[in-house]
Amino acid sequence: MAEQDVDLFVIGAGSGGVRAARVASSHGARVMIAEEYRVGGTCVIRGCVPKKLLVYASRFREEFEDAAGYGWSIGTPAFDWPTLIANKDREIARLEAAYTTTLERYKVALVKSRAVLDGPGAVRLADGTRIRAKTILIATGGWPYHGDDIPGIEHVISSNEAFHLDVLPKRIVIQGGGYIAVEFAGIFAGLGSEVTLVYRGENILRGFDDDVREHLRNEMEKRGIRIICGHTVAAVDRSGDELVVRLSDGTRVPVDKVMFATGRRPHVDGLGLETAGVKLAPNGGIAVDAGSQTSVPGIYAVGDVTNRINLTPVAIREGHAFADTVFGNKPVTVDHSNVPTAVFSEPEVGVIGLTEAEAVKALRVVDIYKTSFRPMKATLAGRDTRSFFKLVVDGETDRVVGCHIVGPDAGELIQVVGIAVKMQATKAEFDAVMAVHPTAAEELVTMREKAMSYGREAAE
Ligand code: FAD
């Protein structure tokens, strides 16, 4: 088989891989990138982007319902799933083409093939072609993980398939308590499915602030989502056209679809890591140093495959920093602290920094400010919903070290609050900003009463 030489070979044309490839090429490197599925990766093809489009679709239900209180009468709205999916697919195809064009514009050679390591300085394509590369970047992302095998697992879908269902399920069980599980629960409920969320832990969104978890759970339940915590799906039986989910306590739930969103694992199987000597970290991701170099000099890894913070902007930053450092003679280290993030549930969640529990463990003095209120729009709409804002403050320095929001546009809000938190703004500096009235966000600068104060006596 033919052999070729490149300066950089990137395995995986997702968020991290595409960015690294084009930046390395702009620094003058000869770059080749391999993609075994579709250019754009998880985020564009079956993650953030199609997910957000489905979230938008699901939110029209409340808009239609709420309009009546504002004097609108709009008849009976009807929803058509195949139209939504076809339109979504068209947009994803457009984005995939745009990513491909970008690679071409930057003179990155794209091979539509699986690629695996073939020793430390080479990769092998599916047709056997061997490519020698001075530097290799592994950016293969993650893959849904369904946990232990259960009877009937073949009937279970993941988020990958949820984007391509022929019909909207009338009833669905979603197992999982992470952001993908709660987002899809909101999507399906908003579009009209009867949703049961099953999670083995004591409450959804493990790792998030406890008030956020409680608040979101309440709001989801108000929207008719049945949330069953402390149980798991033990089996899925087919019974004619329908599926019957058996829970660990013996409860049987008849459904049309069962989806698991029980986590994602780094996509490393069969990559040839052992033959090249690339080591894994205890969390299953490829072990890397601060500059994303693996245990083998010349082989780097970025994004979800390293299992650091599995978000698109993080993968992009890591890919960009790698390319600037290795090919641009411009050393850059990615700062993984204070990464803002959103959950596009209904209502939305936006968070940055420490939770109350984390702050109490890490700091000597912690002040908590929080408020829960009915959003103005809900008044005339007659909707029973509440928003939640919380600031976690280091009581010794007055710095805002955490912000947690549940409510409309929380994702948009946390991006902006993130700037202040990253700049190490103090609570006094938040308070010095004039409120924008009437908004929900004005709560961020008007909360004066401490809801809780930890450790002040001990520190004094
Ligand atoms: P990926 O984007 O996964 O790209 C890896 C690519 O490598 C894939 O295209 C894959 O086909 C290819 N590949 C794998 N192995 C090989 C091989 N051997 N040879 C050739 N090609 C290979 N993040 C956010 O920030 N915001 C969100 O709202 C959000 N929502 C999400 C919703 C869902 C349902 C999912 C699943 C994820 C979501 N994410 C979100 C996470 C986000 O998609 C990932 O963090 C991001 O895509 C990681 O980028 P990456 O470059 O590491 O890998």
Coordinates of C-alpha atoms and ligand atoms in Angstrom, one line a residue:
M1 CA 0.0 0.0 0.0
A2 CA 1.1 3.6 -0.7
E3 CA 2.7 5.6 2.0
Q4 CA 2.4 9.4 2.4
D5 CA 4.0 11.9 4.7
V6 CA 2.2 14.7 6.5
D7 CA 3.2 17.1 9.3
L8 CA 0.0 16.5 11.2
F9 CA -2.6 13.7 11.0
V10 CA -5.9 14.3 12.9
I11 CA -8.1 11.4 13.7
G12 CA -11.7 12.7 14.0
A13 CA -13.3 15.7 12.3
G14 CA -15.4 16.9 15.2
S15 CA -15.2 20.1 17.2
G16 CA -11.6 19.7 18.4
G17 CA -10.2 18.0 15.3
V18 CA -11.5 20.4 12.7
R19 CA -10.3 23.5 14.7
A20 CA -6.8 21.9 15.3
A21 CA -6.5 20.9 11.6
R22 CA -7.4 24.3 10.2
V23 CA -5.2 26.3 12.6
A24 CA -2.2 24.0 12.1
S25 CA -2.6 24.4 8.4
S26 CA -2.8 28.2 8.7
H27 CA 0.6 27.9 10.5
G28 CA 2.0 26.2 7.4
A29 CA 1.7 22.5 8.4
R30 CA 0.7 19.9 5.8
V31 CA -2.4 18.4 7.5
M32 CA -4.6 15.4 6.8
I33 CA -7.8 14.7 8.8
A34 CA -9.8 11.4 8.8
E35 CA -13.5 11.1 9.6
E36 CA -15.3 7.8 9.7
Y37 CA -18.9 9.2 9.9
R38 CA -19.8 12.8 9.1
V39 CA -17.7 16.0 9.2
G40 CA -18.6 18.2 12.1
G41 CA -18.6 15.5 14.8
T42 CA -21.0 14.9 17.6
C43 CA -21.8 18.5 18.3
V44 CA -22.9 19.3 14.8
I45 CA -24.3 16.0 13.6
R46 CA -25.9 14.5 16.7
G47 CA -25.3 16.7 19.7
C48 CA -25.5 20.4 20.6
V49 CA -26.9 21.6 17.3
P50 CA -29.7 19.2 16.5
K51 CA -30.5 19.0 20.2
K52 CA -31.0 22.8 20.4
L53 CA -33.2 22.8 17.3
L54 CA -35.4 20.2 18.9
V55 CA -35.5 22.2 22.1
Y56 CA -36.7 25.2 20.2
A57 CA -39.4 23.1 18.6
S58 CA -40.5 21.8 22.0
R59 CA -40.9 25.2 23.5
F60 CA -43.6 26.4 21.2
R61 CA -46.2 24.4 23.2
E62 CA -45.9 26.8 26.2
E63 CA -45.7 29.8 23.9
F64 CA -49.1 28.8 22.3
E65 CA -50.6 28.1 25.7
D66 CA -49.3 31.3 27.3
A67 CA -50.5 33.4 24.4
A68 CA -54.1 33.2 25.5
G69 CA -53.5 35.2 28.6
Y70 CA -52.1 37.9 26.4
G71 CA -55.2 38.1 24.3
W72 CA -54.2 35.8 21.4
S73 CA -56.4 33.0 20.2
I74 CA -54.7 30.7 17.8
G75 CA -56.9 27.7 17.4
T76 CA -55.6 24.3 18.1
P77 CA -51.9 24.0 17.2
A78 CA -50.8 20.8 15.5
F79 CA -47.2 19.4 15.5
D80 CA -45.7 17.3 12.8
W81 CA -42.5 15.4 13.8
P82 CA -41.4 14.3 10.3
T83 CA -41.4 18.0 9.2
L84 CA -39.2 18.9 12.1
I85 CA -36.8 16.0 11.5
A86 CA -36.6 16.8 7.8
N87 CA -35.9 20.5 8.4
K88 CA -33.4 19.6 11.1
D89 CA -31.6 17.2 8.8
R90 CA -31.4 19.8 6.0
E91 CA -29.8 22.3 8.4
I92 CA -27.3 19.7 9.7
A93 CA -26.4 18.8 6.0
R94 CA -25.8 22.5 5.4
L95 CA -23.5 22.8 8.4
E96 CA -21.6 19.6 7.4
A97 CA -21.0 21.1 4.0
A98 CA -19.8 24.4 5.6
Y99 CA -17.3 22.5 7.8
T100 CA -16.0 20.5 4.7
T101 CA -15.6 23.8 2.8
T102 CA -13.7 25.3 5.6
L103 CA -11.3 22.3 5.6
E104 CA -10.8 22.7 1.8
R105 CA -10.3 26.4 2.1
Y106 CA -7.5 25.8 4.6
K107 CA -6.0 23.1 2.4
V108 CA -6.5 20.3 4.9
A109 CA -6.7 16.9 3.1
L110 CA -9.9 15.2 4.2
V111 CA -10.2 11.4 4.1
K112 CA -13.6 9.9 4.7
S113 CA -12.3 6.8 6.5
R114 CA -11.7 5.3 9.8
A115 CA -8.0 5.8 10.9
V116 CA -6.1 4.0 13.7
L117 CA -2.6 4.4 15.1
D118 CA 0.0 2.2 13.4
G119 CA 2.9 2.6 15.8
P120 CA 4.0 6.0 17.2
G121 CA 4.6 7.9 13.9
A122 CA 2.0 6.6 11.6
V123 CA -1.7 5.9 11.1
R124 CA -3.5 3.3 8.9
L125 CA -6.7 4.0 7.0
A126 CA -9.5 1.4 6.6
D127 CA -8.2 0.5 3.1
G128 CA -4.8 -0.2 4.5
T129 CA -3.1 3.0 3.4
R130 CA -0.3 3.9 5.8
I131 CA 0.3 7.6 6.4
R132 CA 3.5 8.7 8.2
A133 CA 2.9 11.8 10.4
K134 CA 5.4 13.7 12.5
T135 CA 2.6 14.6 14.8
I136 CA -0.7 12.8 15.4
L137 CA -3.8 14.3 17.1
I138 CA -6.5 12.0 18.4
A139 CA -9.8 13.8 18.5
T140 CA -12.2 10.8 18.3
G141 CA -14.7 12.1 20.9
G142 CA -17.0 10.0 23.0
W143 CA -19.7 7.4 22.5
P144 CA -23.0 6.6 24.4
Y145 CA -22.5 4.0 27.1
H146 CA -25.5 2.0 28.3
G147 CA -24.1 0.4 31.4
D148 CA -24.5 -3.2 32.3
D149 CA -26.3 -5.4 29.9
I150 CA -30.0 -5.9 30.7
P151 CA -32.5 -8.2 29.1
G152 CA -34.0 -6.4 26.1
I153 CA -31.1 -3.9 25.7
E154 CA -31.5 -4.3 21.9
H155 CA -34.8 -2.3 22.2
V156 CA -33.0 0.6 23.8
I157 CA -31.9 3.7 21.8
S158 CA -29.4 6.4 22.7
S159 CA -29.5 10.1 21.8
N160 CA -27.9 9.1 18.4
E161 CA -31.1 7.4 17.3
A162 CA -33.4 9.8 19.1
F163 CA -32.6 12.3 16.4
H164 CA -33.8 10.0 13.6
L165 CA -37.1 8.4 14.9
D166 CA -39.7 7.9 12.2
V167 CA -42.5 8.9 14.6
L168 CA -42.7 10.8 17.8
P169 CA -43.2 8.3 20.6
K170 CA -46.5 8.7 22.5
R171 CA -44.8 7.4 25.6
I172 CA -41.1 7.2 26.4
V173 CA -38.9 6.1 29.3
I174 CA -35.6 7.9 29.5
Q175 CA -33.0 6.4 31.8
G176 CA -30.4 8.8 33.1
G177 CA -30.1 11.9 35.3
G178 CA -27.5 13.9 33.4
Y179 CA -27.9 16.9 31.1
I180 CA -28.7 14.9 28.0
A181 CA -31.4 12.9 29.8
V182 CA -33.2 16.0 31.2
E183 CA -32.9 17.8 27.9
F184 CA -34.5 15.0 26.0
A185 CA -37.2 14.6 28.7
G186 CA -38.0 18.3 28.1
I187 CA -37.9 17.9 24.3
F188 CA -40.3 14.9 24.2
A189 CA -42.6 16.3 26.8
G190 CA -42.8 19.6 25.0
L191 CA -43.6 17.9 21.7
G192 CA -46.4 15.9 23.4
S193 CA -44.9 12.6 24.5
E194 CA -45.7 11.1 27.9
V195 CA -42.3 11.1 29.6
T196 CA -41.0 9.0 32.5
L197 CA -37.4 9.8 33.6
V198 CA -35.7 7.0 35.6
Y199 CA -32.5 7.7 37.4
R200 CA -30.7 5.5 39.9
G201 CA -29.3 8.3 42.0
E202 CA -31.3 10.4 44.6
N203 CA -31.8 13.3 42.3
I204 CA -31.2 14.5 38.7
L205 CA -28.2 16.5 37.6
R206 CA -25.6 15.0 39.9
G207 CA -22.7 17.4 40.4
F208 CA -24.9 20.5 40.1
D209 CA -25.8 22.7 43.0
D210 CA -28.4 21.0 45.2
D211 CA -30.9 23.9 44.9
V212 CA -30.7 23.8 41.1
R213 CA -31.3 20.0 41.1
E214 CA -34.4 20.4 43.4
H215 CA -35.7 23.4 41.6
L216 CA -35.4 21.9 38.1
R217 CA -36.9 18.6 39.2
N218 CA -39.9 20.5 40.6
E219 CA -40.4 22.5 37.4
M220 CA -40.1 19.4 35.2
E221 CA -42.7 17.6 37.3
K222 CA -45.0 20.6 37.0
R223 CA -44.7 20.1 33.2
G224 CA -46.0 16.6 33.6
I225 CA -42.7 14.7 33.4
R226 CA -42.7 11.7 35.8
I227 CA -39.4 11.5 37.6
I228 CA -38.5 8.2 39.3
C229 CA -35.2 8.4 41.3
G230 CA -33.5 5.6 43.2
H231 CA -34.5 3.0 40.5
T232 CA -33.1 1.6 37.3
V233 CA -34.5 0.0 34.2
A234 CA -34.0 -3.8 34.9
A235 CA -35.4 -5.1 31.6
V236 CA -37.3 -4.1 28.5
D237 CA -39.8 -6.7 27.1
R238 CA -41.4 -6.5 23.7
S239 CA -45.2 -7.1 23.8
G240 CA -46.7 -6.8 20.4
D241 CA -46.2 -3.3 19.1
E242 CA -45.3 -1.9 22.5
L243 CA -42.4 -2.2 24.9
V244 CA -42.8 -2.8 28.6
V245 CA -40.1 -1.4 30.8
R246 CA -39.5 -3.3 34.1
L247 CA -38.0 -1.1 36.8
S248 CA -35.8 -2.5 39.6
D249 CA -38.7 -2.4 42.0
G250 CA -40.9 -4.5 39.7
T251 CA -43.0 -1.6 38.4
R252 CA -43.9 -2.1 34.7
V253 CA -44.2 0.9 32.4
P254 CA -45.6 0.3 28.9
V255 CA -44.0 2.6 26.3
D256 CA -43.2 3.1 22.6
K257 CA -39.6 3.9 23.1
V258 CA -36.9 3.5 25.7
M259 CA -33.9 5.8 25.6
F260 CA -30.8 5.5 27.7
A261 CA -28.7 8.6 28.4
T262 CA -26.5 6.9 31.0
G263 CA -23.2 8.5 30.1
R264 CA -20.6 8.7 27.4
R265 CA -17.3 7.0 27.2
P266 CA -14.1 8.1 25.4
H267 CA -14.0 6.7 21.9
V268 CA -10.8 4.7 22.1
D269 CA -11.8 1.1 21.2
G270 CA -9.6 -0.4 18.4
L271 CA -7.6 2.8 18.0
G272 CA -4.3 1.0 18.4
L273 CA -3.3 2.9 21.5
E274 CA -1.5 -0.1 23.0
T275 CA 0.7 -0.7 20.0
A276 CA 1.7 3.0 20.0
G277 CA 2.2 3.1 23.8
V278 CA -0.5 5.7 24.5
K279 CA -1.7 5.4 28.1
L280 CA -5.2 5.9 29.5
A281 CA -6.1 7.9 32.6
P282 CA -8.1 6.2 35.4
N283 CA -11.3 7.8 34.1
G284 CA -10.9 6.0 30.8
G285 CA -9.9 9.0 28.8
I286 CA -6.5 9.3 27.0
A287 CA -4.0 10.6 29.6
V288 CA -2.6 14.0 28.6
D289 CA -0.5 16.7 30.1
A290 CA -1.5 20.4 30.3
G291 CA -0.4 20.8 26.6
S292 CA -2.6 17.8 25.5
Q293 CA 0.4 15.6 24.8
T294 CA -0.2 11.9 25.5
S295 CA 2.4 9.6 27.1
V296 CA 4.0 9.3 23.7
P297 CA 5.9 12.4 22.4
G298 CA 4.4 13.5 19.1
I299 CA 0.9 12.0 19.8
Y300 CA -1.6 14.5 21.2
A301 CA -5.3 14.2 22.2
V302 CA -8.0 16.8 22.7
G303 CA -11.7 16.9 23.4
D304 CA -14.1 14.2 24.8
V305 CA -11.6 11.4 24.2
T306 CA -9.5 12.9 27.0
N307 CA -12.5 13.0 29.3
R308 CA -11.6 16.3 30.9
I309 CA -14.6 18.7 30.4
N310 CA -16.8 17.2 27.7
L311 CA -18.1 20.3 26.0
T312 CA -17.7 21.6 22.5
P313 CA -16.1 25.0 23.4
V314 CA -13.6 23.1 25.5
A315 CA -12.7 20.7 22.7
I316 CA -12.3 23.7 20.3
R317 CA -10.1 25.6 22.8
E318 CA -7.9 22.5 23.3
G319 CA -7.6 21.9 19.6
H320 CA -6.7 25.5 18.9
A321 CA -4.2 25.7 21.7
F322 CA -2.5 22.5 20.5
A323 CA -2.1 23.8 17.0
D324 CA -0.8 27.2 18.1
T325 CA 1.7 25.6 20.5
V326 CA 3.0 22.8 18.2
F327 CA 2.8 24.5 14.8
G328 CA 2.5 28.3 15.5
N329 CA 5.4 28.7 17.9
K330 CA 2.9 30.3 20.3
P331 CA 2.6 28.2 23.5
V332 CA -0.9 28.4 24.9
T333 CA -2.3 26.5 27.8
V334 CA -6.1 26.0 28.2
D335 CA -7.6 27.2 31.4
H336 CA -10.1 24.6 32.5
S337 CA -11.3 26.5 35.5
N338 CA -14.7 28.3 35.8
V339 CA -16.2 26.9 32.6
P340 CA -19.7 28.2 32.2
T341 CA -22.3 25.7 31.1
A342 CA -26.0 25.4 30.2
V343 CA -28.6 22.6 30.4
F344 CA -31.2 23.2 27.8
S345 CA -33.9 21.7 29.9
E346 CA -37.3 23.3 30.4
P347 CA -36.7 25.6 32.1
E348 CA -33.1 26.2 31.2
V349 CA -30.1 25.9 33.6
G350 CA -27.0 28.0 33.5
V351 CA -24.1 27.6 35.9
I352 CA -20.5 28.6 36.5
G353 CA -18.1 28.0 39.3
L354 CA -18.5 26.4 42.7
T355 CA -21.7 24.9 44.0
E356 CA -22.7 25.8 47.6
A357 CA -21.4 22.4 48.8
E358 CA -18.1 22.7 46.9
A359 CA -17.5 26.3 48.2
V360 CA -18.2 25.2 51.8
K361 CA -15.5 22.5 51.4
A362 CA -13.0 24.7 49.6
L363 CA -13.3 28.1 51.4
R364 CA -13.2 29.3 55.0
V365 CA -16.1 31.7 54.7
V366 CA -19.0 31.4 52.3
D367 CA -22.0 33.6 51.8
I368 CA -25.0 32.5 49.8
Y369 CA -27.5 34.8 48.1
K370 CA -30.5 33.3 46.5
T371 CA -34.0 34.1 45.3
S372 CA -36.9 32.3 43.7
F373 CA -39.7 34.2 42.0
R374 CA -42.4 34.0 39.4
P375 CA -41.2 35.3 36.1
M376 CA -43.2 38.3 34.9
K377 CA -44.4 36.6 31.7
A378 CA -46.0 33.8 33.7
T379 CA -48.4 36.2 35.4
L380 CA -50.8 37.0 32.6
A381 CA -50.1 33.6 31.1
G382 CA -51.3 32.1 34.4
R383 CA -48.4 29.6 34.3
D384 CA -47.3 28.0 37.5
T385 CA -43.5 28.3 37.2
R386 CA -40.7 29.9 39.1
S387 CA -37.1 31.0 38.3
F388 CA -34.1 30.6 40.6
F389 CA -30.9 32.6 41.0
K390 CA -28.1 31.9 43.4
L391 CA -24.7 33.6 44.0
V392 CA -22.0 31.8 45.9
V393 CA -19.5 34.3 47.4
D394 CA -16.2 33.9 49.1
G395 CA -16.9 35.7 52.4
E396 CA -13.2 36.6 52.9
T397 CA -12.5 38.2 49.5
D398 CA -16.1 39.0 48.5
R399 CA -15.5 37.4 45.1
V400 CA -18.4 35.7 43.4
V401 CA -17.2 32.2 43.0
G402 CA -20.4 30.6 41.7
C403 CA -23.6 31.5 40.0
H404 CA -26.5 29.2 39.4
I405 CA -29.6 30.1 37.4
V406 CA -32.7 28.2 36.5
G407 CA -35.1 30.0 34.3
P408 CA -35.7 31.3 30.7
D409 CA -32.5 32.1 28.9
A410 CA -30.3 30.9 31.7
G411 CA -27.7 29.7 29.1
E412 CA -27.5 33.2 27.6
L413 CA -27.3 34.8 31.0
I414 CA -24.5 32.6 32.3
Q415 CA -22.3 33.4 29.3
V416 CA -22.4 37.0 30.4
V417 CA -22.1 36.4 34.1
G418 CA -19.1 34.1 33.2
I419 CA -17.1 37.2 32.1
A420 CA -17.6 38.8 35.5
V421 CA -16.8 35.6 37.4
K422 CA -13.7 34.9 35.3
M423 CA -12.6 38.5 36.0
Q424 CA -12.9 37.7 39.7
A425 CA -15.6 40.3 40.2
T426 CA -16.7 40.8 43.8
K427 CA -20.2 40.9 45.1
A428 CA -19.8 44.6 45.8
E429 CA -18.9 45.1 42.1
F430 CA -22.0 43.1 41.0
D431 CA -24.1 45.3 43.4
A432 CA -22.6 48.5 42.0
V433 CA -24.1 47.8 38.6
M434 CA -27.4 49.4 38.0
A435 CA -30.3 47.0 37.5
V436 CA -32.0 46.7 34.1
H437 CA -35.7 46.8 34.9
P438 CA -37.9 44.9 34.4
T439 CA -35.8 41.8 33.8
A440 CA -35.1 38.6 35.6
A441 CA -31.4 39.2 35.4
E442 CA -31.7 42.2 37.6
E443 CA -31.7 39.8 40.5
L444 CA -28.0 39.3 39.9
V445 CA -27.3 42.9 41.1
T446 CA -30.1 43.4 43.6
M447 CA -29.7 40.4 46.0
R448 CA -28.7 42.0 49.3
E449 CA -29.9 39.5 52.0
K450 CA -27.6 36.6 52.7
A451 CA -29.6 33.4 52.6
M452 CA -26.8 31.6 54.4
S453 CA -23.4 32.3 55.8
Y454 CA -20.9 29.6 56.6
G455 CA -17.7 29.7 58.7
R456 CA -17.7 33.3 59.6
E457 CA -17.3 32.7 63.4
A458 CA -14.6 30.1 62.9
A459 CA -12.6 32.4 60.6
E460 CA -12.8 35.4 63.0
Ligands
FAD1 P1 -16.6 14.8 18.5 O1 -17.3 16.0 18.1 O2 -17.4 13.7 19.0 O3 -15.8 14.3 17.1 C1 -15.2 13.1 17.1 C2 -15.2 12.6 15.6 O4 -14.3 11.6 15.4 C3 -16.6 12.0 15.2 O5 -17.1 12.7 14.1 C4 -16.3 10.6 15.0 O6 -17.1 10.0 13.9 C5 -14.9 10.6 14.6 N1 -14.1 9.4 14.8 C6 -14.1 8.6 15.9 N2 -13.2 7.6 15.8 C7 -12.6 7.7 14.6 C8 -11.6 7.0 13.9 N3 -11.0 6.0 14.4 N4 -11.3 7.4 12.6 C9 -12.0 8.5 12.0 N5 -12.9 9.2 12.7 C10 -13.2 8.8 13.9 N6 -21.6 20.2 24.3 C11 -21.8 21.6 24.5 O7 -20.9 22.3 24.7 N7 -23.1 22.1 24.5 C12 -24.2 21.3 24.3 O8 -25.3 21.8 24.3 C13 -24.0 19.9 24.0 N8 -25.0 19.1 23.8 C14 -24.8 17.8 23.5 C15 -25.9 16.9 23.2 C16 -25.7 15.6 23.0 C17 -26.9 14.7 22.7 C18 -24.4 15.1 23.0 C19 -24.2 13.6 22.7 C20 -23.3 15.9 23.2 C21 -23.5 17.2 23.5 N9 -22.4 18.1 23.8 C22 -22.6 19.4 24.0 C23 -21.0 17.6 23.9 C24 -20.3 17.9 22.6 O9 -21.0 17.3 21.5 C25 -18.9 17.3 22.7 O10 -18.2 17.7 23.8 C26 -18.0 17.6 21.5 O11 -18.6 17.2 20.3 C27 -16.6 17.0 21.6 O12 -15.8 17.3 20.5 P2 -14.7 16.3 20.1 O13 -13.9 17.0 19.0 O14 -13.9 15.9 21.2 O15 -15.4 15.0 19.5

